[in-house]
Amino acid sequence: MRKLLLFSIGMMLALGGCAEEKPCIAEKGIVCYDEEAQQYQVEEGAKIRVMVENEAYGQALEELWNKEHPEQTDVIEPVVVQSFDAATWLGYKTDIALLWSNDAAQIINNFMPVQPELEAVIQEHAPRQFGELLNVNGLRYVPMSYYGLVFSTNMSMLSEMGYDVSDENGDGLADQFDSFEELMKLADEWGGQARTYHERQMEAVFPFAISELWASMVFLSADDFRFFASQDALISGMETEEFLETLKFLRAMGEHSWYLNREESAGEEQPAVSGVEDENSRNTDSELPVVDSESEVESEEFPPESSNVKESQDSSEEEEEIILPYQIKNDRAFDGGWLYDVYLEKLISPFSLVGTWMYYNQQEDIEQQDFYFSPMPSWKEKILSPLAKTKGYLLSAGTKYPSAANEVYRIIRSEAGIQAYIDTVDEIPAVTQVDRLENRPNLETEENEEGKESQTIKPYYLAFRNENQRQISYAFSFSQEESMVAFEKDPSVRGWDMLSEIGLIEIAQKVIKQEITPEEAQLELLENSENWMKPFKPVDEELE
């Protein structure tokens, strides 16, 4: 049985229906939807208290309500809060809560699903992978904003270095560098040699950091792998071929020099090196690369100057996977590798991860650089997925005015409501199916030739604060969140809690350094996870 953290999902709140003999009237727990107006009726005397992030957004919601319901104004009562945790909502008990998803999971039985008509409309423009487990029995949680890391490319830097930065598909990635295979080729081209940009010491091609779980999770998402994707806390997914592929991706990351030599003095470059490493930078260049005889052929090309490749000794028709030796400069990924904020402040690399808490807009203006933000590059044609947190809205099951509450929720998630959120709240909005405001079609073109509305989803036409906000919002639609699935024997413990206690990061580092193979790492992690999960397994499994 699937359970949420701390509480299982409760039964849907029973709401009265509309009698056939008389028109539906919203009162005493009855929810009425006006299909012609596409609005919910409002109970007489209704007041809906809504948690908001600031006064400006609360005022904007009030104005939207009064515009759509001039016959019954001042229904919304905004409550400005600073914390979006379970304790805050339990203190206010507002009709509509704004919570981080993990806090919503702790008290989910206090909230009810939105009405079916509203669910269908909301899901057209809301990312579904966030709060997925909260919504298995109806749409309760709808994210409003994102918090986390996205990929970034310094287009100015690459352009000044002579690279093509065309982005024909508009995904925020330079088409020439939209995969890790292509980034690896660039790393090999640079060969770990010292470089400067605008008279500043560059540090890396891409400063990836494998030192703590949350930020490192993106590098464990190759081949679309997700921990606990089965929604069972006893099944981590580490037994799958997808997880083995993500370990092979980690090994491949270690084969290329992402970090650069430092110059001994400003403006003085170190002598050119042959191959990928100079012999003084590591004492293992004479080691032969490892060859995985059970792996399929890799089609990617490696630089012709790299001489550290072991020739296949297999006389069979199948070629063996070519594995390059570990590049010692990448040790910085484990010790002092967190250079994501320095990427913005000191222009130390053309690529990086950037957090929503960083001052990317200001640094872009200060440094006169064009930072693009995007989904992650792909690996073997599958996009990697960083972790993200969301906070979103929920309807209280204890509201006295459920019909009005659904109507407020409808306005919050409407096109005008999302635009109000963008205009007043300094966050990254969680919204999908978005087009630019200037692309909105004329009213007479919104109907098809027969005069009927198209069945395709109409995008929201939104004006973001700036291009960065638009790009980052789009990038997050490819992200993932921590799994909230918990153990049936102890719903206070999530399967995800295991990941920080089984040596996942340490073992991942060993794979990158080629101290163990991906297959060995998989077996070790499976053994560690089995031992960790023993107290949470059903009695019959423990006896086997």
Coordinates of C-alpha atoms in Angstrom, one line a residue, residues 19-529:
A19 CA -31.0 18.0 -7.2
E20 CA -32.7 17.3 -10.5
E21 CA -35.9 18.9 -9.4
K22 CA -34.5 22.4 -8.7
P23 CA -31.6 24.5 -9.8
C24 CA -28.3 24.0 -8.0
I25 CA -27.7 26.5 -5.2
A26 CA -24.4 26.7 -3.5
E27 CA -25.1 26.5 0.2
K28 CA -24.5 24.2 3.2
G29 CA -21.6 22.3 1.6
I30 CA -23.0 22.1 -1.9
V31 CA -20.7 22.9 -4.7
C32 CA -22.3 24.2 -7.9
Y33 CA -20.6 24.8 -11.2
D34 CA -22.1 27.1 -13.8
E35 CA -21.0 25.5 -17.1
E36 CA -22.1 28.4 -19.2
A37 CA -20.1 31.0 -17.2
Q38 CA -17.4 28.4 -16.4
Q39 CA -17.4 29.6 -12.8
Y40 CA -18.4 28.1 -9.4
Q41 CA -21.3 29.7 -7.6
V42 CA -20.5 31.6 -4.4
E43 CA -22.4 31.0 -1.2
E44 CA -24.1 33.9 0.3
G45 CA -21.9 35.7 2.8
A46 CA -18.8 33.6 1.8
K47 CA -15.4 34.7 3.0
I48 CA -12.3 32.8 1.8
R49 CA -9.1 33.3 3.7
V50 CA -6.0 32.7 1.5
M51 CA -2.4 32.4 2.4
V52 CA -0.3 34.7 0.2
E53 CA 3.4 35.7 0.0
N54 CA 3.0 39.5 0.1
E55 CA 0.4 42.2 0.2
A56 CA 0.7 43.1 -3.5
Y57 CA -0.3 39.6 -4.6
G58 CA -3.2 39.5 -2.1
Q59 CA -4.5 42.8 -3.4
A60 CA -4.2 41.5 -7.0
L61 CA -6.3 38.5 -6.2
E62 CA -8.9 40.7 -4.6
E63 CA -9.1 42.9 -7.7
L64 CA -9.4 39.8 -10.0
W65 CA -12.2 38.5 -7.8
N66 CA -14.1 41.8 -7.8
K67 CA -13.7 42.1 -11.5
E68 CA -15.2 38.6 -12.2
H69 CA -17.8 38.8 -9.4
P70 CA -19.0 42.4 -9.2
E71 CA -22.3 41.2 -7.7
Q72 CA -20.5 39.7 -4.6
T73 CA -17.2 41.5 -3.9
D74 CA -14.6 41.3 -1.1
V75 CA -14.9 37.6 -0.7
I76 CA -11.1 37.0 -0.6
E77 CA -9.3 37.8 2.6
P78 CA -5.5 37.5 2.1
V79 CA -3.3 36.4 4.9
V80 CA 0.3 37.3 4.4
V81 CA 2.8 34.7 5.9
Q82 CA 6.5 34.3 5.8
S83 CA 6.7 30.5 6.4
F84 CA 5.0 27.9 4.3
D85 CA 5.2 24.9 6.6
A86 CA 2.6 22.7 8.3
A87 CA 2.9 24.5 11.6
T88 CA 2.1 27.9 10.1
W89 CA -1.1 26.7 8.4
L90 CA -2.2 24.8 11.5
G91 CA -1.9 28.2 13.3
Y92 CA -4.0 30.1 10.8
K93 CA -6.3 27.3 9.4
T94 CA -7.0 29.3 6.2
D95 CA -9.5 28.1 3.6
I96 CA -6.7 27.9 1.1
A97 CA -3.2 27.0 2.2
L98 CA 0.2 27.7 0.6
L99 CA 2.7 25.1 1.6
W100 CA 5.9 23.4 0.6
S101 CA 5.0 20.0 -0.9
N102 CA 6.8 18.0 1.8
D103 CA 4.9 20.0 4.5
A104 CA 1.6 19.4 2.7
A105 CA 2.3 15.7 2.8
Q106 CA 2.5 15.8 6.6
I107 CA -1.0 17.1 7.0
I108 CA -2.6 16.0 3.7
N109 CA -5.8 14.7 5.4
N110 CA -6.7 18.3 6.2
F111 CA -7.2 19.1 2.5
M112 CA -9.8 18.0 -0.1
P113 CA -9.5 17.6 -3.9
V114 CA -10.7 20.3 -6.1
Q115 CA -13.8 19.7 -8.2
P116 CA -13.5 17.6 -11.4
E117 CA -14.2 20.6 -13.7
L118 CA -11.5 22.6 -12.0
E119 CA -9.0 19.7 -12.0
A120 CA -9.3 19.3 -15.7
V121 CA -8.6 23.0 -16.3
I122 CA -5.7 23.2 -13.8
Q123 CA -3.9 20.1 -15.1
E124 CA -3.6 21.6 -18.5
H125 CA -1.2 24.2 -17.2
A126 CA 0.4 22.7 -14.1
P127 CA 3.5 20.4 -14.0
R128 CA 2.2 17.0 -12.9
Q129 CA 5.4 15.4 -11.6
F130 CA 5.4 17.6 -8.5
G131 CA 3.2 16.5 -5.7
E132 CA 2.2 13.4 -7.7
L133 CA 1.7 11.2 -4.6
L134 CA -0.4 13.9 -2.9
N135 CA -2.8 13.8 -5.9
V136 CA -3.4 10.0 -6.4
N137 CA -7.0 10.3 -5.1
G138 CA -7.9 13.6 -6.7
L139 CA -6.0 16.9 -7.3
R140 CA -5.2 18.4 -3.9
Y141 CA -1.8 20.0 -4.4
V142 CA -1.0 22.4 -7.2
P143 CA 2.5 23.9 -7.3
M144 CA 2.8 27.7 -7.7
S145 CA 6.6 28.3 -7.7
Y146 CA 9.9 26.4 -8.0
Y147 CA 13.1 26.4 -6.0
G148 CA 16.2 24.6 -7.1
L149 CA 19.0 24.3 -9.7
V150 CA 18.8 24.7 -13.5
F151 CA 21.5 24.5 -16.2
S152 CA 23.0 27.7 -17.5
T153 CA 25.2 28.6 -20.5
N154 CA 27.2 31.7 -20.8
M155 CA 26.4 32.5 -24.4
S156 CA 28.6 35.6 -24.4
M157 CA 31.7 33.7 -23.4
L158 CA 31.2 30.9 -25.9
S159 CA 30.5 33.4 -28.7
E160 CA 33.6 35.5 -27.9
M161 CA 35.6 32.2 -28.0
G162 CA 34.4 31.6 -31.5
Y163 CA 31.8 28.9 -30.9
D164 CA 28.4 28.8 -32.6
V165 CA 25.7 29.6 -30.0
S166 CA 22.7 29.2 -32.2
D167 CA 19.6 28.0 -30.3
E168 CA 17.2 27.1 -33.1
N169 CA 14.7 25.2 -31.0
G170 CA 14.6 27.8 -28.3
D171 CA 15.3 25.5 -25.4
G172 CA 18.0 27.7 -23.9
L173 CA 20.8 25.4 -24.9
A174 CA 23.3 26.2 -27.6
D175 CA 22.5 23.6 -30.3
Q176 CA 26.2 22.8 -30.5
F177 CA 26.3 21.9 -26.8
D178 CA 22.9 20.4 -26.0
S179 CA 24.2 17.0 -24.8
F180 CA 26.9 15.7 -22.4
E181 CA 28.5 13.9 -25.2
E182 CA 29.2 17.3 -26.9
L183 CA 30.3 18.8 -23.6
M184 CA 32.7 16.0 -23.1
K185 CA 34.2 16.7 -26.6
L186 CA 34.7 20.3 -25.5
A187 CA 36.4 19.2 -22.3
D188 CA 38.7 17.0 -24.3
E189 CA 39.4 19.9 -26.8
W190 CA 40.4 22.1 -23.9
G191 CA 42.5 19.3 -22.4
G192 CA 42.4 20.8 -18.8
Q193 CA 44.8 23.6 -19.9
A194 CA 44.7 27.0 -18.2
R195 CA 42.5 29.7 -19.9
T196 CA 41.5 33.2 -19.2
Y197 CA 38.4 35.2 -20.0
H198 CA 38.2 39.0 -19.7
E199 CA 41.6 38.8 -17.9
R200 CA 40.2 36.4 -15.3
Q201 CA 41.3 32.9 -14.5
M202 CA 38.9 30.3 -15.7
E203 CA 38.3 27.2 -13.5
A204 CA 36.4 24.7 -15.5
V205 CA 34.4 23.7 -18.5
F206 CA 31.6 22.6 -16.3
P207 CA 32.1 22.7 -12.5
F208 CA 30.0 19.7 -11.5
A209 CA 29.9 18.9 -7.8
I210 CA 29.5 15.5 -6.3
S211 CA 29.7 16.2 -2.5
E212 CA 26.2 16.3 -1.1
L213 CA 23.0 14.5 -2.0
W214 CA 20.5 17.2 -3.0
A215 CA 22.6 19.0 -5.6
S216 CA 24.2 15.7 -6.8
M217 CA 20.9 14.0 -7.6
V218 CA 20.9 15.4 -11.2
F219 CA 23.9 13.2 -12.0
L220 CA 22.0 10.2 -10.9
S221 CA 19.1 10.7 -13.3
A222 CA 20.6 9.5 -16.6
D223 CA 18.4 7.2 -18.7
D224 CA 15.3 8.7 -17.0
F225 CA 16.2 7.0 -13.7
R226 CA 14.1 8.1 -10.7
F227 CA 14.4 6.7 -7.2
F228 CA 11.2 5.0 -5.9
A229 CA 9.5 5.5 -9.3
S230 CA 7.3 2.5 -8.5
Q231 CA 5.7 4.5 -5.6
D232 CA 6.8 1.7 -3.2
A233 CA 9.2 2.6 -0.4
L234 CA 10.6 -0.9 -0.4
I235 CA 11.6 -0.7 -4.1
S236 CA 14.3 1.9 -4.6
G237 CA 14.8 1.1 -8.3
M238 CA 18.6 0.6 -7.9
E239 CA 18.2 -3.0 -9.2
T240 CA 17.2 -1.7 -12.7
E241 CA 19.2 -1.3 -15.9
E242 CA 18.3 2.4 -15.8
F243 CA 20.2 2.8 -12.6
L244 CA 23.2 0.9 -13.9
E245 CA 23.2 3.2 -16.9
T246 CA 23.3 6.3 -14.6
L247 CA 26.3 4.7 -12.8
K248 CA 28.0 4.3 -16.2
F249 CA 27.2 8.0 -16.9
L250 CA 29.1 8.9 -13.7
R251 CA 32.1 6.9 -14.8
A252 CA 32.0 8.6 -18.2
M253 CA 32.0 12.0 -16.4
G254 CA 35.3 11.1 -14.7
E255 CA 37.0 10.3 -18.0
H256 CA 37.1 13.9 -19.2
S257 CA 38.9 16.9 -17.7
W258 CA 36.2 19.3 -16.5
Y259 CA 38.5 21.4 -14.4
L260 CA 41.4 23.5 -15.7
N261 CA 44.9 24.1 -14.6
R262 CA 45.5 27.3 -12.9
E263 CA 47.9 29.9 -14.3
E264 CA 51.0 30.6 -12.2
S265 CA 50.5 34.3 -12.8
A266 CA 47.8 36.5 -14.3
G267 CA 47.9 36.4 -18.1
E268 CA 50.6 33.7 -18.3
E269 CA 49.4 30.5 -19.7
Q270 CA 51.0 27.2 -18.9
P271 CA 52.8 25.2 -21.6
A272 CA 50.6 23.2 -23.9
V273 CA 50.1 19.6 -22.9
S274 CA 49.8 16.6 -25.0
G275 CA 46.8 14.4 -24.8
V276 CA 44.2 15.0 -22.1
E277 CA 46.7 15.3 -19.1
D278 CA 50.3 16.3 -18.7
E279 CA 52.5 13.8 -16.9
N280 CA 53.1 16.1 -14.0
S281 CA 49.4 16.4 -13.2
R282 CA 48.8 12.8 -12.3
N283 CA 51.0 9.7 -11.7
T284 CA 48.6 7.2 -13.3
D285 CA 48.8 8.2 -17.0
S286 CA 50.6 4.9 -17.7
E287 CA 47.6 3.0 -16.4
L288 CA 45.6 1.2 -19.1
P289 CA 41.9 2.2 -19.3
V290 CA 39.3 -0.3 -18.1
V291 CA 37.2 -2.1 -20.7
D292 CA 33.7 -3.3 -19.9
S293 CA 33.4 -6.5 -22.0
E294 CA 29.7 -6.8 -21.3
S295 CA 28.7 -3.3 -22.5
E296 CA 27.3 -2.4 -25.9
V297 CA 29.3 -0.4 -28.4
E298 CA 29.6 3.3 -27.8
S299 CA 29.2 5.4 -30.9
E300 CA 30.7 8.7 -29.6
E301 CA 34.1 9.8 -31.0
F302 CA 37.0 10.6 -28.8
P303 CA 39.8 13.1 -29.7
P304 CA 42.4 11.7 -32.0
E305 CA 45.2 13.1 -29.8
S306 CA 44.2 11.0 -26.8
S307 CA 46.6 8.0 -26.8
N308 CA 45.3 6.5 -23.6
V309 CA 42.9 4.1 -25.2
K310 CA 43.3 0.3 -24.9
E311 CA 42.8 -1.5 -28.1
S312 CA 40.2 -4.2 -28.1
Q313 CA 41.7 -7.7 -27.5
D314 CA 38.4 -9.4 -28.2
S315 CA 38.5 -11.4 -31.4
S316 CA 34.7 -11.5 -31.6
E317 CA 32.7 -9.3 -34.1
E318 CA 31.4 -7.0 -31.3
E319 CA 33.5 -4.1 -30.4
E320 CA 34.1 -3.4 -26.7
E321 CA 33.2 -0.2 -24.9
I322 CA 36.1 2.2 -24.8
I323 CA 36.8 3.6 -21.3
L324 CA 39.2 6.4 -20.8
P325 CA 41.2 6.7 -17.6
Y326 CA 40.0 8.9 -14.8
Q327 CA 41.2 12.5 -15.0
I328 CA 42.7 13.6 -11.7
K329 CA 41.7 17.2 -12.0
N330 CA 38.1 16.1 -11.4
D331 CA 39.0 15.5 -7.7
R332 CA 37.8 19.1 -7.4
A333 CA 34.3 17.9 -8.0
F334 CA 34.4 16.2 -4.5
D335 CA 36.5 18.8 -2.6
G336 CA 35.7 22.4 -3.3
G337 CA 33.7 21.7 -6.5
W338 CA 30.8 23.9 -5.6
L339 CA 31.6 26.8 -8.0
Y340 CA 28.0 27.5 -9.2
D341 CA 27.8 30.9 -7.7
V342 CA 31.3 31.8 -8.8
Y343 CA 30.2 31.0 -12.3
L344 CA 28.0 34.1 -12.1
E345 CA 30.3 36.3 -10.1
K346 CA 33.7 35.6 -11.7
L347 CA 32.9 34.0 -15.1
I348 CA 34.9 30.9 -14.4
S349 CA 33.3 28.5 -16.9
P350 CA 30.9 28.5 -20.0
F351 CA 28.5 26.1 -18.3
S352 CA 27.2 25.6 -14.8
L353 CA 24.2 24.9 -12.6
V354 CA 22.5 28.0 -11.1
G355 CA 20.2 28.2 -8.1
T356 CA 17.0 30.3 -7.9
W357 CA 18.5 31.9 -4.8
M358 CA 21.5 33.3 -6.7
Y359 CA 21.7 36.9 -8.1
Y360 CA 21.7 35.9 -11.7
N361 CA 19.8 38.9 -13.0
Q362 CA 22.1 41.4 -11.2
Q363 CA 25.3 39.6 -12.2
E364 CA 24.1 39.5 -15.8
D365 CA 23.9 43.3 -15.8
I366 CA 27.1 43.8 -13.8
E367 CA 29.2 41.6 -16.0
Q368 CA 27.4 42.4 -19.3
Q369 CA 27.1 38.7 -20.0
D370 CA 24.2 36.8 -21.6
F371 CA 23.4 33.9 -19.3
Y372 CA 20.9 31.4 -20.8
F373 CA 18.9 29.0 -18.5
S374 CA 17.6 25.7 -19.7
P375 CA 16.9 22.0 -19.0
M376 CA 19.9 19.9 -18.6
P377 CA 21.9 18.6 -21.6
S378 CA 21.0 15.0 -22.6
W379 CA 23.0 11.8 -22.2
K380 CA 22.2 9.2 -24.9
E381 CA 19.3 11.4 -26.0
K382 CA 17.6 11.5 -22.6
I383 CA 17.6 14.8 -20.6
L384 CA 19.0 14.7 -17.1
S385 CA 16.7 16.0 -14.3
P386 CA 17.8 18.0 -11.2
L387 CA 15.9 18.1 -8.0
A388 CA 13.5 21.0 -7.3
K389 CA 11.2 22.0 -4.5
T390 CA 7.8 23.5 -5.0
K391 CA 5.3 25.3 -2.9
G392 CA 1.7 25.3 -3.9
Y393 CA -2.0 25.7 -3.0
L394 CA -4.5 23.4 -1.3
L395 CA -8.1 23.6 -0.3
S396 CA -9.0 23.1 3.3
A397 CA -11.4 20.2 3.9
G398 CA -12.8 22.3 6.8
T399 CA -13.9 25.3 4.7
K400 CA -17.4 26.5 5.4
Y401 CA -17.7 27.6 1.7
P402 CA -16.4 24.9 -0.6
S403 CA -18.0 26.3 -3.7
A404 CA -16.5 29.7 -3.2
A405 CA -13.2 28.1 -2.3
N406 CA -13.1 26.2 -5.6
E407 CA -13.9 29.5 -7.4
V408 CA -11.0 31.3 -5.6
Y409 CA -8.7 28.4 -6.6
R410 CA -9.9 28.7 -10.2
I411 CA -9.0 32.3 -10.3
I412 CA -5.6 31.7 -8.7
R413 CA -4.7 29.2 -11.4
S414 CA -6.3 31.0 -14.3
E415 CA -4.3 32.8 -16.9
A416 CA -5.0 36.2 -15.3
G417 CA -4.2 34.7 -11.8
I418 CA -0.8 33.4 -13.0
Q419 CA -0.1 36.7 -14.6
A420 CA -0.9 38.5 -11.3
Y421 CA 1.5 36.1 -9.5
I422 CA 4.3 36.9 -12.0
D423 CA 3.7 40.6 -11.6
T424 CA 3.7 40.7 -7.8
V425 CA 5.8 37.8 -6.5
D426 CA 9.5 37.5 -7.0
E427 CA 9.4 33.7 -7.7
I428 CA 9.7 31.3 -10.6
P429 CA 6.1 30.4 -11.5
A430 CA 5.2 26.8 -11.9
V431 CA 3.2 26.7 -15.1
T432 CA 3.3 24.8 -18.4
Q433 CA 1.8 25.2 -21.8
V434 CA 3.0 28.8 -22.0
D435 CA 3.4 31.1 -25.0
R436 CA 4.6 34.7 -25.2
L437 CA 2.0 37.4 -24.6
E438 CA 2.7 39.0 -28.0
N439 CA 1.8 35.7 -29.7
R440 CA -1.8 35.8 -28.5
P441 CA -4.1 35.2 -31.6
N442 CA -6.9 37.5 -32.5
L443 CA -10.3 36.6 -31.0
E444 CA -11.8 35.8 -34.5
T445 CA -9.0 33.2 -35.1
E446 CA -9.6 31.3 -31.9
E447 CA -12.4 29.2 -33.4
N448 CA -12.1 26.7 -36.1
E449 CA -13.8 26.8 -39.5
E450 CA -17.0 25.2 -38.1
G451 CA -17.3 27.8 -35.4
K452 CA -16.4 25.4 -32.7
E453 CA -13.5 25.8 -30.3
S454 CA -10.5 23.7 -30.9
Q455 CA -10.0 20.6 -28.7
T456 CA -6.3 21.2 -28.3
I457 CA -5.0 22.8 -25.1
K458 CA -4.8 26.6 -25.4
P459 CA -1.6 27.9 -24.0
Y460 CA -1.5 30.7 -21.4
Y461 CA -0.1 33.9 -23.0
L462 CA 2.0 35.3 -20.2
A463 CA 4.4 38.3 -19.9
F464 CA 7.3 37.2 -17.7
R465 CA 9.3 39.8 -15.8
N466 CA 12.3 39.1 -18.0
E467 CA 13.7 36.4 -20.3
N468 CA 15.6 34.7 -17.5
Q469 CA 12.4 34.1 -15.5
R470 CA 10.7 32.6 -18.6
Q471 CA 13.7 30.3 -19.4
I472 CA 14.0 29.1 -15.8
S473 CA 10.3 28.4 -15.5
Y474 CA 10.5 26.2 -18.6
A475 CA 13.7 24.5 -17.4
F476 CA 12.0 23.4 -14.2
S477 CA 9.3 21.6 -16.1
F478 CA 12.0 18.9 -16.7
S479 CA 13.0 18.6 -13.0
Q480 CA 12.0 16.1 -10.4
E481 CA 11.2 16.3 -6.7
E482 CA 12.1 14.1 -3.8
S483 CA 9.9 11.0 -3.5
M484 CA 7.4 11.3 -0.6
V485 CA 6.5 7.6 -0.5
A486 CA 6.8 6.2 3.0
F487 CA 7.0 2.8 4.6
E488 CA 3.8 1.0 5.5
K489 CA 5.3 -0.2 8.8
D490 CA 6.4 3.3 9.7
P491 CA 4.7 6.1 7.7
S492 CA 7.0 8.7 9.4
V493 CA 10.0 7.4 7.4
R494 CA 10.3 7.8 3.7
G495 CA 12.2 5.6 1.3
W496 CA 14.1 8.7 0.3
D497 CA 15.5 9.0 3.8
M498 CA 17.6 5.9 3.0
L499 CA 19.7 7.6 0.3
S500 CA 21.7 9.7 2.7
E501 CA 22.6 6.7 4.9
I502 CA 23.8 4.0 2.5
G503 CA 26.9 5.7 1.2
L504 CA 25.3 6.7 -2.1
I505 CA 27.5 9.8 -2.6
E506 CA 30.7 8.1 -1.5
I507 CA 30.1 5.1 -3.8
A508 CA 29.2 7.5 -6.7
Q509 CA 32.6 9.2 -6.2
K510 CA 34.4 5.8 -6.4
V511 CA 32.6 5.1 -9.7
I512 CA 33.7 8.4 -11.1
K513 CA 37.3 7.8 -10.0
Q514 CA 37.1 4.2 -11.5
E515 CA 38.0 2.7 -8.1
I516 CA 35.0 0.4 -8.6
T517 CA 33.0 -0.5 -11.7
P518 CA 29.3 0.5 -12.1
E519 CA 28.3 -3.1 -11.7
E520 CA 30.2 -3.4 -8.4
A521 CA 28.7 -0.1 -7.2
Q522 CA 25.2 -1.3 -8.0
L523 CA 25.7 -4.5 -6.0
E524 CA 27.1 -2.7 -3.1
L525 CA 24.3 -0.2 -3.0
L526 CA 21.7 -2.9 -3.3
E527 CA 23.2 -4.7 -0.3
N528 CA 23.4 -1.5 1.7
S529 CA 19.8 -0.7 0.9

